[in-house]
Short mmCIF file of C-alpha atoms in Angstrom, two decimals:
data_model
loop_
_atom_site.label_atom_id
_atom_site.label_comp_id
_atom_site.label_asym_id
_atom_site.label_seq_id
_atom_site.Cartn_x
_atom_site.Cartn_y
_atom_site.Cartn_z
CA MET Z 963 52.21 76.35 -130.97
CA LYS Z 964 54.83 75.67 -127.76
CA GLU Z 965 57.63 73.40 -128.25
CA ALA Z 966 57.43 70.08 -126.90
CA ILE Z 967 59.26 69.12 -124.22
CA ARG Z 968 62.87 67.24 -125.38
CA LEU Z 969 64.61 65.98 -122.14
CA SER Z 970 68.26 65.78 -122.53
CA GLN Z 971 70.46 63.51 -120.16
CA CYS Z 972 73.54 64.60 -119.39
CA MET Z 973 75.88 62.88 -117.51
CA ILE Z 974 80.25 63.18 -116.46
CA VAL Z 975 82.24 59.91 -116.02
CA LYS Z 976 85.03 58.27 -115.41
CA ASP Z 977 85.32 54.97 -114.09
CA GLU Z 978 82.05 54.07 -114.14
CA GLU Z 979 81.63 50.65 -114.95
CA LYS Z 980 79.52 48.91 -111.90
CA ASN Z 981 77.09 52.57 -112.28
CA ILE Z 982 76.97 53.66 -115.43
CA ARG Z 983 74.23 51.48 -116.69
CA LYS Z 984 71.64 51.87 -113.79
CA ALA Z 985 71.96 55.32 -115.02
CA LEU Z 986 71.45 55.12 -117.63
CA SER Z 987 68.83 53.18 -117.24
CA TRP Z 988 66.23 55.03 -115.19
CA GLY Z 989 66.09 57.28 -118.62
CA ARG Z 990 65.24 55.29 -120.83
CA GLY Z 991 61.60 56.13 -122.27
CA ILE Z 992 61.62 58.80 -121.12
CA VAL Z 993 64.53 61.08 -122.34
CA CYS Z 994 65.74 61.94 -126.44
CA GLU Z 995 69.42 61.00 -125.36
CA GLN Z 996 72.06 60.00 -123.43
CA ILE Z 997 74.76 62.11 -123.29
CA VAL Z 998 77.93 60.41 -121.77
CA VAL Z 999 81.02 62.94 -121.42
CA ASP Z 1000 84.29 60.61 -120.59
CA THR Z 1001 87.14 61.40 -119.13
CA GLY Z 1002 89.70 58.98 -119.16
CA SER Z 1003 88.46 55.80 -118.06
CA THR Z 1004 89.93 52.65 -118.02
CA ASP Z 1005 87.56 50.57 -117.11
CA ARG Z 1006 84.24 49.24 -119.57
CA THR Z 1007 83.22 52.80 -119.32
CA VAL Z 1008 82.49 53.82 -122.55
CA GLU Z 1009 82.08 50.72 -123.69
CA LEU Z 1010 78.84 49.76 -121.49
CA ALA Z 1011 77.91 52.77 -122.12
CA GLU Z 1012 78.57 52.38 -125.84
CA GLU Z 1013 76.33 49.62 -125.98
CA MET Z 1014 73.09 51.11 -123.99
CA GLY Z 1015 72.94 53.94 -126.79
CA ALA Z 1016 74.26 56.45 -124.74
CA LYS Z 1017 76.00 59.23 -127.10
CA VAL Z 1018 79.53 59.09 -125.89
CA PHE Z 1019 81.92 62.16 -126.14
CA HIS Z 1020 86.00 62.54 -125.11
CA PHE Z 1021 86.79 65.97 -122.83
CA PRO Z 1022 89.97 65.74 -121.10
CA TRP Z 1023 90.31 66.26 -117.78
CA VAL Z 1024 91.41 70.57 -116.49
CA ASP Z 1025 90.82 70.08 -112.78
CA ASP Z 1026 87.54 70.65 -112.91
CA PHE Z 1027 83.78 69.89 -112.78
CA SER Z 1028 82.16 72.66 -113.98
CA ALA Z 1029 84.82 72.68 -117.54
CA ALA Z 1030 83.42 69.03 -117.61
CA LYS Z 1031 79.83 69.30 -117.34
CA ASN Z 1032 79.40 72.03 -119.16
CA TYR Z 1033 81.05 70.36 -122.50
CA ALA Z 1034 78.26 67.99 -121.47
CA ILE Z 1035 75.57 70.75 -122.05
CA ALA Z 1036 76.88 72.23 -124.84
CA GLN Z 1037 76.50 68.30 -126.80
CA ALA Z 1038 73.52 68.42 -125.74
CA SER Z 1039 69.76 68.78 -128.04
CA GLY Z 1040 66.83 69.01 -125.92
CA ASN Z 1041 65.25 71.63 -125.07
CA TRP Z 1042 66.13 70.50 -120.54
CA ILE Z 1043 68.41 68.63 -119.26
CA ALA Z 1044 68.61 66.35 -116.35
CA PHE Z 1045 71.55 66.08 -115.34
CA LEU Z 1046 73.33 63.80 -112.86
CA ASP Z 1047 76.32 61.82 -111.16
CA ALA Z 1048 76.68 58.07 -111.79
CA ASP Z 1049 76.33 57.67 -108.77
CA GLU Z 1050 72.82 59.08 -108.52
CA SER Z 1051 69.54 57.80 -109.68
CA TYR Z 1052 65.86 58.59 -110.06
CA SER Z 1053 63.21 55.52 -108.63
CA GLU Z 1054 60.96 54.20 -112.11
CA GLU Z 1055 58.83 55.57 -110.51
CA ASP Z 1056 59.30 59.04 -109.84
CA ALA Z 1057 61.09 59.33 -113.89
CA GLY Z 1058 57.71 58.65 -114.87
CA LYS Z 1059 56.69 62.32 -113.16
CA ILE Z 1060 59.47 64.02 -115.44
CA LEU Z 1061 57.56 64.93 -117.90
CA GLY Z 1062 54.48 65.78 -116.68
CA ILE Z 1063 55.62 68.55 -114.39
CA LEU Z 1064 57.30 69.55 -117.01
CA ARG Z 1065 54.39 70.43 -118.93
CA GLN Z 1066 52.92 71.48 -117.00
CA ILE Z 1067 55.47 74.39 -117.39
CA GLU Z 1068 55.76 74.99 -120.29
CA ALA Z 1069 51.54 74.82 -120.02
CA GLU Z 1070 51.99 77.79 -117.29
CA ASP Z 1071 54.73 79.67 -119.12
CA GLU Z 1072 55.17 83.36 -118.64
CA GLU Z 1073 58.20 85.19 -119.67
CA ARG Z 1074 57.75 87.45 -116.41
CA THR Z 1075 57.09 84.06 -114.37
CA ARG Z 1076 59.76 81.59 -116.56
CA ILE Z 1077 60.98 78.93 -114.38
CA TYR Z 1078 64.51 77.72 -115.36
CA ALA Z 1079 64.82 74.58 -113.00
CA VAL Z 1080 62.92 72.08 -111.01
CA ARG Z 1081 63.84 70.89 -107.73
CA SER Z 1082 64.23 67.66 -106.79
CA ALA Z 1083 64.97 65.74 -103.16
CA LEU Z 1084 68.64 64.65 -102.91
CA ILE Z 1085 69.31 61.75 -100.88
CA SER Z 1086 72.88 60.24 -99.69
CA ILE Z 1087 72.90 56.74 -98.44
CA ASP Z 1088 75.61 54.17 -96.86
CA ASP Z 1089 76.32 51.15 -98.29
CA VAL Z 1090 73.54 49.05 -96.88
CA GLY Z 1091 70.82 52.19 -97.46
CA LYS Z 1092 70.68 53.71 -94.74
CA PRO Z 1093 70.35 58.03 -94.88
CA ILE Z 1094 73.16 59.74 -94.25
CA VAL Z 1095 71.93 63.18 -95.02
CA SER Z 1096 69.48 64.67 -97.32
CA PHE Z 1097 69.41 68.22 -98.65
CA ALA Z 1098 67.69 69.92 -102.40
CA GLN Z 1099 69.00 70.50 -106.02
CA ASP Z 1100 68.57 71.71 -108.71
CA ARG Z 1101 69.23 69.09 -111.61
CA ILE Z 1102 66.78 68.97 -114.21
CA PHE Z 1103 66.38 72.99 -115.56
CA ARG Z 1104 65.91 74.44 -119.86
CA ASN Z 1105 69.09 74.41 -122.15
CA LEU Z 1106 69.98 77.66 -122.24
CA ASP Z 1107 72.96 79.08 -122.65
CA ASP Z 1108 73.55 81.70 -120.24
CA LEU Z 1109 72.65 78.75 -118.24
CA ARG Z 1110 76.27 77.33 -116.55
CA TYR Z 1111 78.42 74.96 -114.29
CA HIS Z 1112 80.58 77.12 -112.42
CA ASN Z 1113 83.31 76.17 -110.02
CA ARG Z 1114 86.07 74.36 -110.12
CA ILE Z 1115 84.48 71.17 -107.51
CA HIS Z 1116 81.09 71.31 -105.90
CA GLU Z 1117 79.59 73.27 -108.49
CA ALA Z 1118 77.13 75.02 -109.10
CA LEU Z 1119 74.30 75.78 -112.30
CA LYS Z 1120 74.59 79.58 -112.13
CA LEU Z 1121 72.38 81.97 -114.17
CA SER Z 1122 75.52 84.46 -116.08
CA GLU Z 1123 76.67 87.73 -114.60
CA GLU Z 1124 75.53 89.55 -118.06
CA SER Z 1125 71.84 87.50 -117.54
CA LYS Z 1126 69.22 89.81 -117.31
CA ARG Z 1127 66.81 86.33 -116.29
CA VAL Z 1128 65.03 86.54 -112.65
CA TRP Z 1129 66.30 83.28 -111.68
CA SER Z 1130 62.62 80.86 -110.68
CA TYR Z 1131 61.89 76.46 -109.69
CA TYR Z 1132 60.06 74.50 -109.35
CA PRO Z 1133 59.40 72.89 -105.68
CA ALA Z 1134 58.97 68.85 -106.88
CA GLU Z 1135 60.81 67.39 -103.17
CA THR Z 1136 57.80 66.19 -102.08
CA SER Z 1137 57.51 63.77 -105.03
CA LEU Z 1138 61.60 64.09 -106.45
CA THR Z 1139 64.26 62.06 -105.20
CA ILE Z 1140 67.22 61.79 -106.31
CA ILE Z 1141 69.76 58.99 -104.78
CA HIS Z 1142 72.85 58.74 -104.46
CA THR Z 1143 75.08 56.12 -102.98
CA GLY Z 1144 78.53 58.09 -104.66
CA TYR Z 1145 79.10 59.43 -100.58
CA SER Z 1146 79.79 56.74 -99.04
CA GLU Z 1147 82.51 55.00 -97.25
CA SER Z 1148 82.75 52.00 -99.68
CA THR Z 1149 82.96 54.53 -102.12
CA PHE Z 1150 85.12 56.94 -101.76
CA ARG Z 1151 87.69 53.56 -100.39
CA ASP Z 1152 87.85 52.94 -104.26
CA THR Z 1153 88.47 56.11 -105.69
CA ASP Z 1154 90.28 58.28 -102.96
CA LYS Z 1155 87.61 61.00 -103.07
CA SER Z 1156 88.62 62.69 -100.15
CA GLU Z 1157 92.32 63.17 -101.65
CA ARG Z 1158 91.23 64.13 -104.85
CA ASN Z 1159 88.14 66.81 -103.55
CA ILE Z 1160 91.09 68.11 -101.22
CA ARG Z 1161 93.34 69.08 -103.47
CA LEU Z 1162 90.84 70.74 -106.48
CA LEU Z 1163 90.34 72.45 -102.74
CA SER Z 1164 92.96 73.27 -101.81
CA LYS Z 1165 93.44 74.79 -106.04
CA GLU Z 1166 91.11 76.74 -105.34
CA LEU Z 1167 91.40 78.55 -101.62
CA ASN Z 1168 95.36 79.11 -102.93
CA GLU Z 1169 93.65 81.12 -106.32
CA ASP Z 1170 91.60 82.60 -103.42
CA PRO Z 1171 92.57 82.65 -99.49
CA LYS Z 1172 89.12 84.12 -98.03
CA SER Z 1173 86.61 82.19 -100.75
CA VAL Z 1174 84.61 81.01 -97.34
CA ARG Z 1175 82.85 77.96 -99.96
CA ALA Z 1176 85.68 76.79 -101.02
CA LEU Z 1177 87.07 77.12 -97.17
CA MET Z 1178 83.55 75.62 -96.26
CA TYR Z 1179 84.29 71.97 -98.39
CA LEU Z 1180 87.51 71.81 -97.42
CA GLY Z 1181 87.39 71.76 -93.91
CA GLU Z 1182 84.53 69.09 -95.05
CA SER Z 1183 86.52 66.84 -96.95
CA LEU Z 1184 89.67 67.05 -94.35
CA GLU Z 1185 86.72 65.99 -91.65
CA THR Z 1186 85.93 62.87 -94.36
CA ALA Z 1187 89.81 62.30 -94.30
CA GLY Z 1188 89.81 61.57 -90.86
CA ARG Z 1189 92.21 65.42 -90.50
CA ALA Z 1190 90.32 66.31 -88.20
CA GLU Z 1191 92.43 69.33 -86.93
CA GLU Z 1192 93.00 70.65 -90.25
CA SER Z 1193 89.53 70.55 -90.59
CA GLU Z 1194 87.92 73.22 -87.97
CA GLN Z 1195 91.33 75.02 -88.64
CA MET Z 1196 89.30 75.71 -91.77
CA PHE Z 1197 85.98 76.16 -90.64
CA ARG Z 1198 87.61 78.79 -87.92
CA ARG Z 1199 89.18 80.72 -90.79
CA ALA Z 1200 85.91 80.88 -92.57
CA LEU Z 1201 83.78 81.94 -89.71
CA ALA Z 1202 86.57 85.10 -88.49
CA LEU Z 1203 85.57 86.03 -92.24
CA GLY Z 1204 82.23 87.24 -90.58
CA PRO Z 1205 78.89 85.25 -91.21
CA GLU Z 1206 76.69 88.67 -92.51
CA HIS Z 1207 79.47 87.75 -95.80
CA MET Z 1208 78.20 84.37 -96.44
CA GLU Z 1209 75.66 82.41 -97.84
CA MET Z 1210 73.32 81.40 -96.14
CA ASN Z 1211 74.65 77.37 -97.03
CA TYR Z 1212 77.98 78.47 -96.28
CA ARG Z 1213 76.84 80.00 -92.98
CA ASN Z 1214 74.59 77.25 -91.68
CA LEU Z 1215 77.30 74.50 -92.31
CA ILE Z 1216 80.73 76.38 -91.45
CA PHE Z 1217 78.07 77.06 -87.40
CA TYR Z 1218 77.01 73.01 -87.69
CA HIS Z 1219 80.56 71.95 -88.20
CA LEU Z 1220 82.03 73.45 -85.00
CA MET Z 1221 79.54 72.77 -83.41
CA LYS Z 1222 78.98 68.83 -83.73
CA ASN Z 1223 83.39 69.19 -83.29
CA ILE Z 1224 82.66 70.24 -79.78
CA PHE Z 1225 79.64 67.75 -79.76
CA THR Z 1226 81.90 65.23 -80.03
CA ARG Z 1227 84.56 65.86 -78.15
CA ASN Z 1228 81.73 66.35 -75.14
CA LEU Z 1229 84.17 68.87 -72.59
CA LEU Z 1230 81.90 70.30 -70.68
CA GLU Z 1231 84.14 73.23 -70.49
CA GLU Z 1232 83.26 74.02 -73.86
CA GLU Z 1233 80.28 73.94 -73.31
CA SER Z 1234 79.85 77.58 -73.87
CA GLU Z 1235 81.01 78.08 -76.52
CA LEU Z 1236 78.64 75.60 -78.31
CA GLN Z 1237 75.64 78.14 -76.78
CA ASN Z 1238 77.34 81.25 -78.16
CA LEU Z 1239 78.09 78.64 -81.61
CA TYR Z 1240 73.98 77.44 -81.58
CA MET Z 1241 72.91 81.67 -80.81
CA GLN Z 1242 74.34 83.66 -83.65
CA ALA Z 1243 73.38 80.00 -86.01
CA GLN Z 1244 69.70 81.14 -85.24
CA HIS Z 1245 70.26 84.68 -85.35
CA TRP Z 1246 71.38 83.96 -89.04
CA ASP Z 1247 69.06 81.29 -89.18
CA ASP Z 1248 66.26 79.61 -87.43
CA THR Z 1249 65.02 77.34 -89.93
CA TYR Z 1250 67.76 75.05 -89.85
CA PRO Z 1251 67.14 72.23 -87.60
CA ASP Z 1252 70.47 70.09 -87.17
CA PHE Z 1253 71.42 73.77 -84.71
CA ASP Z 1254 68.68 72.27 -82.06
CA TYR Z 1255 69.17 67.79 -82.87
CA ILE Z 1256 73.50 68.63 -81.97
CA MET Z 1257 72.06 70.57 -79.18
CA GLY Z 1258 69.76 68.07 -78.33
CA LEU Z 1259 72.00 65.60 -78.49
CA TRP Z 1260 74.91 67.49 -75.74
CA TYR Z 1261 72.11 67.76 -73.25
CA ALA Z 1262 70.87 64.43 -73.52
CA GLN Z 1263 74.97 63.01 -73.16
CA ARG Z 1264 74.42 64.74 -69.51
CA GLU Z 1265 71.21 63.47 -68.79
CA ALA Z 1266 69.89 66.82 -68.55
CA TRP Z 1267 65.62 65.67 -70.64
CA GLU Z 1268 64.21 68.63 -70.56
CA GLU Z 1269 66.46 70.22 -72.40
CA ALA Z 1270 67.98 67.84 -73.97
CA ILE Z 1271 63.22 66.90 -75.17
CA ARG Z 1272 62.93 70.85 -76.07
CA TYR Z 1273 65.69 71.48 -78.46
CA LEU Z 1274 65.01 67.99 -80.15
CA GLU Z 1275 61.26 68.59 -80.09
CA ARG Z 1276 62.02 71.85 -82.19
CA GLY Z 1277 64.63 70.30 -84.49
CA LEU Z 1278 61.65 67.10 -85.37
CA THR Z 1279 59.33 70.37 -86.40
CA GLY Z 1280 62.35 72.20 -87.88
CA LEU Z 1281 62.89 69.38 -90.46
CA GLU Z 1282 58.73 68.54 -91.22
CA GLN Z 1283 59.22 72.53 -92.00
CA TYR Z 1284 62.66 73.18 -93.02
CA ARG Z 1285 62.73 74.36 -97.26
CA GLY Z 1286 66.24 75.79 -98.21
CA MET Z 1287 68.70 73.97 -99.77
CA THR Z 1288 71.54 73.16 -96.69
CA PRO Z 1289 72.47 69.40 -96.17
CA LEU Z 1290 70.60 67.99 -93.41
CA TYR Z 1291 72.53 65.50 -90.84
CA MET Z 1292 69.77 64.91 -88.33
CA VAL Z 1293 67.91 62.52 -91.47
CA ALA Z 1294 70.72 60.22 -90.71
CA GLY Z 1295 69.89 60.29 -86.86
CA LEU Z 1296 67.27 60.33 -86.40
CA LYS Z 1297 66.74 56.57 -84.93
CA THR Z 1298 69.03 58.52 -82.07
CA VAL Z 1299 66.66 61.32 -81.56
CA TYR Z 1300 64.11 59.08 -81.17
CA TYR Z 1301 66.79 57.20 -78.74
CA VAL Z 1302 66.82 60.36 -76.96
CA LEU Z 1303 63.55 61.32 -76.92
CA SER Z 1304 62.00 58.16 -75.42
CA ASN Z 1305 64.00 57.24 -72.78
CA ALA Z 1306 63.83 61.16 -71.85
CA SER Z 1307 60.51 60.73 -71.46
CA TRP Z 1308 61.22 57.98 -69.84
CA ALA Z 1309 63.85 58.91 -66.75
CA LEU Z 1310 60.47 61.70 -66.93
CA HIS Z 1311 57.35 59.19 -65.15
CA HIS Z 1312 56.10 60.54 -68.70
CA PRO Z 1313 54.46 57.71 -70.70
CA ALA Z 1314 52.56 59.05 -74.12
CA PRO Z 1315 54.99 60.65 -74.88
CA THR Z 1316 57.25 57.27 -73.88
CA VAL Z 1317 55.34 55.40 -75.88
CA GLN Z 1318 54.99 58.08 -79.21
CA TYR Z 1319 58.83 58.53 -79.89
CA GLY Z 1320 59.64 54.57 -78.71
CA ILE Z 1321 57.48 53.17 -81.20
CA LEU Z 1322 59.10 55.92 -84.17
CA CYS Z 1323 62.79 54.67 -82.61
CA LEU Z 1324 61.48 50.90 -83.65
CA ARG Z 1325 60.42 51.14 -86.31
CA ILE Z 1326 63.23 52.14 -87.87
CA ASP Z 1327 65.36 49.42 -85.54
CA ARG Z 1328 62.94 46.77 -84.30
CA TYR Z 1329 66.29 45.79 -81.87
CA THR Z 1330 66.54 48.13 -80.06
CA GLY Z 1331 65.60 46.50 -76.73
CA GLU Z 1332 65.96 49.26 -74.23
CA VAL Z 1333 63.33 50.90 -75.65
CA LEU Z 1334 60.56 48.11 -76.45
CA LYS Z 1335 61.20 46.41 -72.58
CA HIS Z 1336 60.17 50.81 -72.06
CA LEU Z 1337 57.17 50.27 -74.26
CA LEU Z 1338 55.74 46.77 -72.37
CA PHE Z 1339 56.71 47.89 -68.58
CA LEU Z 1340 53.96 51.01 -69.65
CA LEU Z 1341 51.83 48.62 -71.32
CA LYS Z 1342 50.58 45.67 -69.45
CA ASP Z 1343 48.80 47.92 -67.22
CA ASP Z 1344 46.61 48.29 -69.95
CA PRO Z 1345 43.23 47.50 -69.48
CA GLY Z 1346 42.20 44.20 -71.55
CA GLU Z 1347 46.17 42.75 -72.05
CA ASP Z 1348 45.41 41.25 -68.10
CA ALA Z 1349 44.41 38.45 -71.39
CA GLN Z 1350 45.58 37.33 -74.55
CA ALA Z 1351 48.20 41.49 -74.29
CA SER Z 1352 45.85 41.56 -77.60
CA GLY Z 1353 46.62 45.33 -78.08
CA THR Z 1354 49.91 45.55 -77.39
CA PHE Z 1355 50.26 41.99 -79.42
CA SER Z 1356 48.77 43.90 -82.48
CA ILE Z 1357 51.04 46.74 -82.09
CA LEU Z 1358 53.64 44.97 -81.84
CA GLY Z 1359 52.41 42.89 -84.97
CA SER Z 1360 53.49 45.99 -87.37
CA LEU Z 1361 56.74 46.28 -86.23
CA TYR Z 1362 57.59 42.36 -86.53
CA ASP Z 1363 57.74 39.25 -87.84
CA PHE Z 1364 56.48 37.27 -85.18
CA THR Z 1365 57.11 33.76 -88.12
CA GLY Z 1366 60.45 34.04 -87.33
CA TRP Z 1367 62.92 32.85 -84.20
CA LYS Z 1368 64.72 36.05 -83.84
CA ASP Z 1369 61.97 38.18 -82.70
CA GLN Z 1370 60.48 35.96 -81.25
CA LEU Z 1371 63.26 35.60 -79.02
CA LEU Z 1372 63.41 39.88 -78.49
CA VAL Z 1373 59.87 39.88 -77.74
CA TYR Z 1374 60.34 37.46 -75.10
CA ARG Z 1375 63.50 38.56 -73.14
CA CYS Z 1376 61.83 41.12 -73.41
CA ALA Z 1377 58.06 40.40 -72.10
CA ASP Z 1378 59.73 37.95 -69.09
CA ALA Z 1379 61.95 41.57 -68.10
CA VAL Z 1380 58.86 43.94 -67.45
CA GLY Z 1381 56.68 41.16 -66.20
CA PHE Z 1382 54.69 40.83 -69.01
CA TYR Z 1383 54.10 37.51 -68.81
CA ASN Z 1384 50.64 37.07 -70.42
CA LEU Z 1385 52.08 38.24 -73.75
CA ALA Z 1386 55.38 36.61 -73.57
CA GLU Z 1387 53.14 32.91 -73.38
CA ARG Z 1388 51.41 34.73 -76.51
CA MET Z 1389 55.28 34.84 -77.68
CA LYS Z 1390 56.21 31.64 -76.33
CA LYS Z 1391 52.91 29.61 -78.19
CA LEU Z 1392 54.76 30.64 -81.34
CA MET Z 1393 57.09 29.11 -81.30
CA SER Z 1394 58.26 25.37 -82.49
CA ASP Z 1395 58.37 22.64 -80.51
CA GLU Z 1396 62.16 23.06 -81.69
CA GLU Z 1397 62.38 26.78 -81.03
CA ARG Z 1398 60.49 25.93 -77.65
CA MET Z 1399 63.49 23.54 -76.26
CA MET Z 1400 65.57 26.23 -77.45
CA LEU Z 1401 64.27 28.62 -75.51
CA GLU Z 1402 64.06 26.67 -72.17
CA GLY Z 1403 67.94 26.26 -72.44
CA THR Z 1404 68.80 29.45 -72.92
CA ASP Z 1405 66.29 31.06 -69.32
CA GLU Z 1406 68.80 28.20 -68.00
#
């Protein structure tokens, strides 16, 4: 008879009183225990964790995230572990799926095809809840003696070198999503994470000067800290070690950051280097969409619209199909992608994609007036729109709040600007007498 599922929730913490309640809340009702390992809090983190019923342990900080996490694993009694940070959580809906997934894995379990982890999507969000980056993570895994975290920082879960097991995971990226808030700008200001990461990664690099991993992550941390020249030096040092010797994720990120730096500088004389980096990157991984994302934005800056469309549409296709674990920064730039594609299609006199991508852009930010004007200009001549503008009104009704003055005013002004007078009049009729008076005043 197979062993019943017992899921232990583990985390390591330090000064997390702002997050600890939420961090412990998502797992209540599905886990058999909650293990909190404190590494030196001076706030109420420990007190609050104990109030919520967690088992609290103490581990002295030794500049090593893996050491602390592995200590937490050693305290867990469950046969499965969910290891999220204090600034990460599953939604209530997603948390409710976890035990079912684990039961399915156990029901189909055979030694030769054993699953050791459940892979979730992870989305980092900024201070206002917009995505910064997305990627995949193995945060739910079997509690095994030979499965532990490795590396001082940006730690990775790995089977030991002596293990005879073959790593295999259950793909649940479309079912389970971890929401991560810890890398928003305010969090970095509050906890000085950038400088901490730079210190730990510099220590790793001193121990192994040819570590591609340390060079890449140090480059990212220096970039976050605003030290652009030092950051680029790290990425170039890593690339000089030879892309053929790198793990795919590190290689992709090194190429991405070097390409992004060239895009940001926006110097025409660097275009050939950008193209060369793109070709090299594609040689090693032609599935990673962020390479096309950067190229598309580069050509958009130059109003080379056909090239911009080609790269960005290829990037969107890749984004839908990508199943790797490299972080996807294109996710945070989807509004820009749709904006460029709509404007590029407009410039090339392609009405259908102008409308298609324009609507996608407005779904993310409905106050993008230029895009709305283009849409209304194209829609105003559709059959039947010369009367009540019913079709356009219906389309916009899924994007705008027509009970609110701000949205009414925006649509009115854009419709009036492109000569879509029937829609403009319909917007005026939705307004109160006072709002119409205000409108007449602003029109003068």
